[in-house]
Coordinates of N, CA, C and O in Angstrom, one line a residue:
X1268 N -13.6 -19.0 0.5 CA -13.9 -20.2 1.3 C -13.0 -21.4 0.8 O -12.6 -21.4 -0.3
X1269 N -12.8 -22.4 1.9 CA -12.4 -23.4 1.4 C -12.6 -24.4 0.0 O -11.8 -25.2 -0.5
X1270 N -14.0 -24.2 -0.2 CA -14.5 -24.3 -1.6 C -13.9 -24.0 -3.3 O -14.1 -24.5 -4.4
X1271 N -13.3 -23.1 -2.8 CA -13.2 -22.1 -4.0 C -14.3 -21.2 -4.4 O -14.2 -20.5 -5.4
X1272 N -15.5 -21.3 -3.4 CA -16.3 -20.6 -3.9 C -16.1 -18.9 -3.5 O -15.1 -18.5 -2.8
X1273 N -16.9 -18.0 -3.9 CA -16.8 -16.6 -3.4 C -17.5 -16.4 -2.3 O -18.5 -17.2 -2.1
X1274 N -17.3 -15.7 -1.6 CA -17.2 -15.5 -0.2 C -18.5 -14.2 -0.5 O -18.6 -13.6 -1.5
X1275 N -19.8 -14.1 1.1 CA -20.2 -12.8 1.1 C -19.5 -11.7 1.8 O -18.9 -11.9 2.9
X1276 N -19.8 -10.2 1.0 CA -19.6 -9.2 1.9 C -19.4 -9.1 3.4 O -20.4 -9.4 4.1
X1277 N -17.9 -8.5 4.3 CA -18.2 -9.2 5.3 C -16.7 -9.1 6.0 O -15.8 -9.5 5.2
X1278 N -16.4 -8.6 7.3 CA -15.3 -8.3 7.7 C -14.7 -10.3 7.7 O -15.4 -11.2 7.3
X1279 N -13.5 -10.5 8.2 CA -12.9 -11.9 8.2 C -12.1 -11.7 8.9 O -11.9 -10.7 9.7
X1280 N -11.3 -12.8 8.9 CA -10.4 -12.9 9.9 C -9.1 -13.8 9.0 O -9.5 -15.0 8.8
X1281 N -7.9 -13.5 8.5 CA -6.8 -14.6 8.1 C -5.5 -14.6 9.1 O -4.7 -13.7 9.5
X1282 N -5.6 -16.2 9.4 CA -5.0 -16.3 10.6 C -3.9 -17.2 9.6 O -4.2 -18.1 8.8
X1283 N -2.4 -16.8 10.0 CA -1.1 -17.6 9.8 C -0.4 -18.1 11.1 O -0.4 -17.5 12.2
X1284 N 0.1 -19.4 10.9 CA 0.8 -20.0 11.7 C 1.9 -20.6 11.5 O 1.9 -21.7 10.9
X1285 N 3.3 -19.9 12.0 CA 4.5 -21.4 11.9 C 5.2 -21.5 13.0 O 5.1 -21.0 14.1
X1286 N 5.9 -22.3 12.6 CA 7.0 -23.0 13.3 C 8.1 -22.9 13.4 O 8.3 -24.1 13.1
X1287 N 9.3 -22.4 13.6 CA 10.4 -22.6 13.7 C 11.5 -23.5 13.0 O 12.5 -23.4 12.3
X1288 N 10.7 -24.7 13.6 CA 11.5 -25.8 13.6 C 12.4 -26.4 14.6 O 13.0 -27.4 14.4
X1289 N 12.4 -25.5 15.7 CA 12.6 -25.4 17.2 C 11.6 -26.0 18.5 O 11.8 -26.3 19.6
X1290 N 10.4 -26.2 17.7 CA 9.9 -25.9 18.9 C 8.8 -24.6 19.0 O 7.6 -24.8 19.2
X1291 N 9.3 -23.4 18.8 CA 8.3 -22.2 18.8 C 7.6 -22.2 18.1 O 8.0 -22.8 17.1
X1292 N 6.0 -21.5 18.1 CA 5.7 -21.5 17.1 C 5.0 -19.7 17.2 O 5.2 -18.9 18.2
X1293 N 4.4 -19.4 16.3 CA 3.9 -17.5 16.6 C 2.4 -17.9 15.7 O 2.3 -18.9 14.9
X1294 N 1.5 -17.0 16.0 CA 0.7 -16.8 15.5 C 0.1 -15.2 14.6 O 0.8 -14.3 15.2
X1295 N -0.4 -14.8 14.1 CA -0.8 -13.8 13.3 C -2.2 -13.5 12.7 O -2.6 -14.0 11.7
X1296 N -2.8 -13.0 13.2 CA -4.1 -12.7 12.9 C -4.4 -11.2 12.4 O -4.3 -10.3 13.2
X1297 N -4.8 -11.1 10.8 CA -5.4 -9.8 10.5 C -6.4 -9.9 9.8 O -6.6 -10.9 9.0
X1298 N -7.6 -8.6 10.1 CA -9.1 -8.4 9.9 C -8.8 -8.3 8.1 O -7.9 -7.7 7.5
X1299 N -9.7 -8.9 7.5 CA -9.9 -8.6 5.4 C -10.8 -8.5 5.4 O -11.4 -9.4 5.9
X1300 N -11.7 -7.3 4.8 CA -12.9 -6.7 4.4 C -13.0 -7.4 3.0 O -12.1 -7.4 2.1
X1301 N -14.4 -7.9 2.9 CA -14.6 -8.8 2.0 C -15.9 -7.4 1.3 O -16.9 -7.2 2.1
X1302 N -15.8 -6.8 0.1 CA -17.2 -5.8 -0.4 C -18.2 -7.0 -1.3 O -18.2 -8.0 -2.0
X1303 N -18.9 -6.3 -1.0 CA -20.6 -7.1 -2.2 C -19.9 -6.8 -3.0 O -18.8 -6.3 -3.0
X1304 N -20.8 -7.3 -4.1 CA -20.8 -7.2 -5.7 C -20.1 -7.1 -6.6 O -20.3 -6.7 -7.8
X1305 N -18.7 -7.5 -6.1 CA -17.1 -7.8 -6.8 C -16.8 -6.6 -6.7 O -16.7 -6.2 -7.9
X1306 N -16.7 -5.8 -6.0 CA -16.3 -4.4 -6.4 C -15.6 -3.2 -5.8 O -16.3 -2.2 -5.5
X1307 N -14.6 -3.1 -5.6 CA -13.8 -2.8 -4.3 C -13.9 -0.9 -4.6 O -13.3 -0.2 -3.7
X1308 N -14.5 -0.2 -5.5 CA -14.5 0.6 -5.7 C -13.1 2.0 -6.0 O -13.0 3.2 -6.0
X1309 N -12.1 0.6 -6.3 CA -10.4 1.1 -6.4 C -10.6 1.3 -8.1 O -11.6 0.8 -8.6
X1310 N -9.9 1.9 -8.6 CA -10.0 1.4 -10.5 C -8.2 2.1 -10.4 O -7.5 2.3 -11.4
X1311 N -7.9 2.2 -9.5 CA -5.9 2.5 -9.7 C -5.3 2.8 -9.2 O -6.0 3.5 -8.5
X1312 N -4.0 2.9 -8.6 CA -2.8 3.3 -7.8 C -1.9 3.9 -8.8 O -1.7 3.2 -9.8
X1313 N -1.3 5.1 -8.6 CA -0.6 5.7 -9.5 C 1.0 6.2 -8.5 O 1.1 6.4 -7.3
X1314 N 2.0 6.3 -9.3 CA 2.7 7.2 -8.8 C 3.0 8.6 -9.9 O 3.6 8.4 -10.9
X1315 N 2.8 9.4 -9.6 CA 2.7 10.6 -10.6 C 3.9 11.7 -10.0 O 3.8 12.0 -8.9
X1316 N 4.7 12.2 -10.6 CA 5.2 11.3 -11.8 C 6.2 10.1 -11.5 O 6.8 10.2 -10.4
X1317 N 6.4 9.0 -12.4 CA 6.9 8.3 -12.0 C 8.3 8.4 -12.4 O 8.7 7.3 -12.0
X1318 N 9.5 9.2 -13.1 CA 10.9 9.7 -13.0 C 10.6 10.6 -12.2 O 9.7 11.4 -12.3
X1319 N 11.5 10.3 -11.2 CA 12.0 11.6 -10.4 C 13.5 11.9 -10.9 O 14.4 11.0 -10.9
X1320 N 14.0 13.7 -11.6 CA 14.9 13.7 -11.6 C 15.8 14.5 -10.6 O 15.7 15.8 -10.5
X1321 N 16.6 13.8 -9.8 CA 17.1 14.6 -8.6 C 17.4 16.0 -9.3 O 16.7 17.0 -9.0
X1322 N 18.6 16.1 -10.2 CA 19.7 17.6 -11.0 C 18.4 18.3 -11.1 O 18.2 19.2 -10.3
X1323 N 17.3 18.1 -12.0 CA 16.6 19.1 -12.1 C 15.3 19.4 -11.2 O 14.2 19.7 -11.5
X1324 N 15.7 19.2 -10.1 CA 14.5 19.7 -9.1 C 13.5 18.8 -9.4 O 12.6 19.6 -9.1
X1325 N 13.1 17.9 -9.7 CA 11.7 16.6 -9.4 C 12.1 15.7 -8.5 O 12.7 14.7 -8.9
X1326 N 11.8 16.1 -7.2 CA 12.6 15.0 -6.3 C 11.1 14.5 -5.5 O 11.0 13.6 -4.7
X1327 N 10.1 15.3 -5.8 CA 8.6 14.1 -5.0 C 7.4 13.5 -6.4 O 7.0 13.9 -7.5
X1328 N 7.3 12.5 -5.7 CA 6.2 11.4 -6.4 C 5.4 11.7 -5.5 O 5.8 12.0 -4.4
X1329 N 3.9 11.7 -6.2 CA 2.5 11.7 -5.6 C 2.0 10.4 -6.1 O 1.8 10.1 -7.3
X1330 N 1.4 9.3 -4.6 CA 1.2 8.1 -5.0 C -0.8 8.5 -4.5 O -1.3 8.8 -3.5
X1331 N -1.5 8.3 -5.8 CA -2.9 8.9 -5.8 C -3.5 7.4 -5.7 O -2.9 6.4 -6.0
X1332 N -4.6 7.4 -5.4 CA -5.7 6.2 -5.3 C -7.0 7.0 -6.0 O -7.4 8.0 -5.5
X1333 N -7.5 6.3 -7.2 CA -8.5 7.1 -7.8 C -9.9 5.9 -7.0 O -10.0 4.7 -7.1
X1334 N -10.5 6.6 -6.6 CA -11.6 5.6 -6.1 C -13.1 6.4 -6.0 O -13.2 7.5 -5.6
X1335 N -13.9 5.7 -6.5 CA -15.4 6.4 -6.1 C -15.8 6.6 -4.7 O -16.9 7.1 -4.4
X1336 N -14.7 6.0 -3.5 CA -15.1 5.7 -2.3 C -14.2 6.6 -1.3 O -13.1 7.0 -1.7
X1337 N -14.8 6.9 -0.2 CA -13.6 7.8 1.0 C -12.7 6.6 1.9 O -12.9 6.2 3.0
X1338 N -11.7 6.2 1.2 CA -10.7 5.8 1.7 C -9.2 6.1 2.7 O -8.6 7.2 2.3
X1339 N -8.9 5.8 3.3 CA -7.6 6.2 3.8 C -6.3 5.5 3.4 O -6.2 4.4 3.9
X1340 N -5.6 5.9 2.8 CA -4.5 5.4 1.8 C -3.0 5.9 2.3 O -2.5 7.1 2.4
X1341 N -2.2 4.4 2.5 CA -0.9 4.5 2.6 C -0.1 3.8 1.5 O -0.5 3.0 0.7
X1342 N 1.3 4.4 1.8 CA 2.1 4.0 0.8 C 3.3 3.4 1.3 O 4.3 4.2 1.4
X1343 N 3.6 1.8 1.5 CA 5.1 1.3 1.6 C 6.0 1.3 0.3 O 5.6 1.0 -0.8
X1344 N 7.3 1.5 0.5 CA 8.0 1.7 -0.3 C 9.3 1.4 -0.2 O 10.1 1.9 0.5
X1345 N 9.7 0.2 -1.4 CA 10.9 -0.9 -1.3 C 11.7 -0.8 -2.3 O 10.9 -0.5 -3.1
X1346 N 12.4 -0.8 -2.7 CA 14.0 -1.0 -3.2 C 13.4 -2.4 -4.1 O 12.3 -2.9 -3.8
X1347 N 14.1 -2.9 -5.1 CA 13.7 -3.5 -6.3 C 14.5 -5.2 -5.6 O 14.3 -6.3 -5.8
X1348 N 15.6 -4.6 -4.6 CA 15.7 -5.9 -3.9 C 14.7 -6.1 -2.5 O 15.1 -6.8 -1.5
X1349 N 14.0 -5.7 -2.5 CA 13.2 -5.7 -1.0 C 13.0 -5.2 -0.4 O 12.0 -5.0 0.2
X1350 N 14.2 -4.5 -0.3 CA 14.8 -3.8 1.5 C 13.1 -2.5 1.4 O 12.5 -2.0 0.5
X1351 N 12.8 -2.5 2.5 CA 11.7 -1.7 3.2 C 12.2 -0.7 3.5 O 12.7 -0.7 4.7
X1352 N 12.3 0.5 2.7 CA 12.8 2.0 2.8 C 12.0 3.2 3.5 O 12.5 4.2 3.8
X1353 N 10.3 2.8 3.5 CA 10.0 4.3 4.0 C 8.6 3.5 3.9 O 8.3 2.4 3.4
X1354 N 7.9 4.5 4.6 CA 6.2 4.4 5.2 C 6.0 5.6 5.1 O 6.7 6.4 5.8
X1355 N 5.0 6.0 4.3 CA 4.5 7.0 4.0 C 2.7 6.6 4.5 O 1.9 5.9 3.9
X1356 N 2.5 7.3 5.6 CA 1.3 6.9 6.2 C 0.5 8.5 5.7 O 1.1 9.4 5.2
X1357 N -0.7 8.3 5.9 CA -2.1 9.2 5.7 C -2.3 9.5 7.2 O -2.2 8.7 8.1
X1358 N -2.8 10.8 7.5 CA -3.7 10.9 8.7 C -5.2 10.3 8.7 O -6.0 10.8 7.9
X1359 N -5.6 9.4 9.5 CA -6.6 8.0 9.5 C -8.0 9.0 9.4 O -9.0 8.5 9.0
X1360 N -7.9 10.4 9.7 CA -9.2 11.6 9.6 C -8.8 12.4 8.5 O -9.7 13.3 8.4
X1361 N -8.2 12.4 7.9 CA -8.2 13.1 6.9 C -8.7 13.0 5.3 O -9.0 13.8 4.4
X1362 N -8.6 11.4 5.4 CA -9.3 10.5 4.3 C -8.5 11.1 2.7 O -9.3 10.9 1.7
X1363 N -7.4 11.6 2.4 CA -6.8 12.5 2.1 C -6.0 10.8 0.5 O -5.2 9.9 0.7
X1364 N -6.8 11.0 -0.6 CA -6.4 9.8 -1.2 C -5.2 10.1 -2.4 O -5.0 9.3 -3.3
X1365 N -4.4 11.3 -2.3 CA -3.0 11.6 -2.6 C -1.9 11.6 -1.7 O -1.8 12.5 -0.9
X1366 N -1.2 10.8 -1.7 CA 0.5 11.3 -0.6 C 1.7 11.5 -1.3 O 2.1 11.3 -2.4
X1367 N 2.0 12.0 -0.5 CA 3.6 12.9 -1.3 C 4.8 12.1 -0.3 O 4.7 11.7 0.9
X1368 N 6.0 12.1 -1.7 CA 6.9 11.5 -0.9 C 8.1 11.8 -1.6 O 8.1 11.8 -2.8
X1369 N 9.5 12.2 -0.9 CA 10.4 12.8 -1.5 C 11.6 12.0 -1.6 O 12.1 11.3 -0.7
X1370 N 12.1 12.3 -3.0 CA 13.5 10.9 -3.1 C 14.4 11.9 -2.6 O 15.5 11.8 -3.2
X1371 N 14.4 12.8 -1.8 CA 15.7 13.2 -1.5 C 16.5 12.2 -0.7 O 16.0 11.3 0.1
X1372 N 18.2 12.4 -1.2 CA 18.5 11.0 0.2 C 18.7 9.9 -0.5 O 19.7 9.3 -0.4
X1373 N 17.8 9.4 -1.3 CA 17.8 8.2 -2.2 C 19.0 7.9 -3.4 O 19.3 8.7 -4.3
X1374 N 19.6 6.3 -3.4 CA 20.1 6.3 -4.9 C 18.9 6.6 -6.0 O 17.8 7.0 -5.8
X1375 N 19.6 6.3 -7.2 CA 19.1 6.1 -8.2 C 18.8 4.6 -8.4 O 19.5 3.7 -8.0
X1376 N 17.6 4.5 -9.2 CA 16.8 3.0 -8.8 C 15.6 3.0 -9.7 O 15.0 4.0 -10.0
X1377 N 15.4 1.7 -10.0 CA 14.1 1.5 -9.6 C 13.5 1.4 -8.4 O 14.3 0.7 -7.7
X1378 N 12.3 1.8 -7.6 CA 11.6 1.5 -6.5 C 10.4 1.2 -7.0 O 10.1 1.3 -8.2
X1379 N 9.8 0.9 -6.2 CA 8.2 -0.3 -6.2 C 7.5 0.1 -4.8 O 7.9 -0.1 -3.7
X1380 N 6.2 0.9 -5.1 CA 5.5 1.3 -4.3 C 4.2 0.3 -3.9 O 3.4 0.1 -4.7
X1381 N 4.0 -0.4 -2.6 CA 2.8 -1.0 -2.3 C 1.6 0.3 -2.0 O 2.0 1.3 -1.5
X1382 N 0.7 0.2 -2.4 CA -0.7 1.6 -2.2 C -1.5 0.5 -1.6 O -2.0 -0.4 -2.3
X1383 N -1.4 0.8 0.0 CA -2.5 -0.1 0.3 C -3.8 1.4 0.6 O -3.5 2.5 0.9
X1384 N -5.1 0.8 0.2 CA -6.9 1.8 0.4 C -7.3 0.9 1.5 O -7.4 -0.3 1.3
X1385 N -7.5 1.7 2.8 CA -8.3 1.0 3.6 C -9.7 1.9 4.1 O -9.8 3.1 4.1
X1386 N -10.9 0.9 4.5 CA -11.7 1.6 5.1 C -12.4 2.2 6.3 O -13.0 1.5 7.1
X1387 N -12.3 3.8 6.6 CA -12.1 4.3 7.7 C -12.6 3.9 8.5 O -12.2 4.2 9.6
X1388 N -13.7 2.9 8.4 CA -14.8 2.9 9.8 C -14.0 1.5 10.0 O -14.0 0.9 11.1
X1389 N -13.4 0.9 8.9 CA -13.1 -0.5 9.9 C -11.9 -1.1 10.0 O -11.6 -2.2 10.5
X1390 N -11.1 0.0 9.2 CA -9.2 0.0 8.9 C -9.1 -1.1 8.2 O -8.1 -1.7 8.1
X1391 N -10.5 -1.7 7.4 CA -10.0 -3.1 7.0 C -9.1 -2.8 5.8 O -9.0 -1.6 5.6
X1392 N -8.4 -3.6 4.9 CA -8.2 -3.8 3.7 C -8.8 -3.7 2.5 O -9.0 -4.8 2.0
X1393 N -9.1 -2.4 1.7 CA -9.9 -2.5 1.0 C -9.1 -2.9 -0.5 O -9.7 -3.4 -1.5
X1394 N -7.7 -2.5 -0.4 CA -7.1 -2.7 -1.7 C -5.8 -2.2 -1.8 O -5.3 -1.2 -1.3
X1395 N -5.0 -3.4 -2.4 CA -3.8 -3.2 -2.3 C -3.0 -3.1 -3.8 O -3.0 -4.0 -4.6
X1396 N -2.4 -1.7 -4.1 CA -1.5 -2.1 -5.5 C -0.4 -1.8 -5.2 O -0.1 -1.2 -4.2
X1397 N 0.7 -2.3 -6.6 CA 1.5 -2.3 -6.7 C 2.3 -0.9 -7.9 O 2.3 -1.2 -9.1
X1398 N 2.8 0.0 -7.5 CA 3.4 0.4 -8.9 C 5.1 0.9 -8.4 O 5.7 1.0 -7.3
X1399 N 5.4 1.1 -9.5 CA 7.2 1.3 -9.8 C 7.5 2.6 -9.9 O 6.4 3.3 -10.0
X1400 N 8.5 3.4 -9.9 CA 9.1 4.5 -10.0 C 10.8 4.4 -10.1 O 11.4 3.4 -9.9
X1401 N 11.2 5.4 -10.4 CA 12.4 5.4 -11.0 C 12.8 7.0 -10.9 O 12.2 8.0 -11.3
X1402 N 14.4 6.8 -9.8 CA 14.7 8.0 -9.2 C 16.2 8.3 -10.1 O 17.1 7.5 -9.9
X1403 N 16.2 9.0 -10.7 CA 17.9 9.7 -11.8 C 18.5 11.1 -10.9 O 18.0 12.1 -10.4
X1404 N 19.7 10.5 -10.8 CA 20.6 11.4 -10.2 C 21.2 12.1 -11.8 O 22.0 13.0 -11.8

């Protein structure tokens, strides 16, 4: 809340707004699932393993979400400068909280995986991490 106080359990709404500086302006609106009791029922985002070595055949990371809860979990995945390389989506029925994803194709790097856990009945946001990996040619 505007308060700083804590918010109850409870779908929301966070709305962004700019400007150009033109003249235009855009609007943005996405749903944030807010859980009771501080407790998002996430405790990790992993990528396992995290060297991939192309020469010796380790060319997929499995990015896992350990949760006591049935979530549906995806995985964005960026380059250490930004750049937005790949979407690794979940089937939204499958509730499936391991994904596989293969550095074939890829330099050698660091990358940085976003794991967002969302919940099926409301696609809200239930949790978002961050972890790294590292691909050796």
């Amino acid at each position: 809340s505007d308060s700083g106080a804590l918010v109850q359990g409870g779908q929301y709404y966070v709305e962004v707004h700019t400007a150009d500086g033109e003249g235009s302006t855009s609007q943005l609106t996405e749903p944030v699932v807010v859980l009771g009791g501080g407790s998002t029922g996430v405790q990790g985002a992993s990528a396992q393993p995290n060297e991939l070595t192309v020469d010796t055949g380790v060319t997929t990371t499995h990015f896992n979400v350990n949760s006591t809860r049935t979530l549906s979990v995806d995985a964005i995945i960026y380059t250490v400068a930004g750049e937005k390389i790949a979407v690794v989506a979940n089937d939204p029925t499958s509730f499936n909280q391991t994904l596989s994803w293969s550095a074939l194709g890829y330099a050698s790097g660091v990358y940085i995986a976003v794991v967002e856990a969302r919940d099926p009945a409301t696609n809200g946001l239930v949790s978002r991490q961050t972890t790294k990996f590292l691909i050796i040619h």
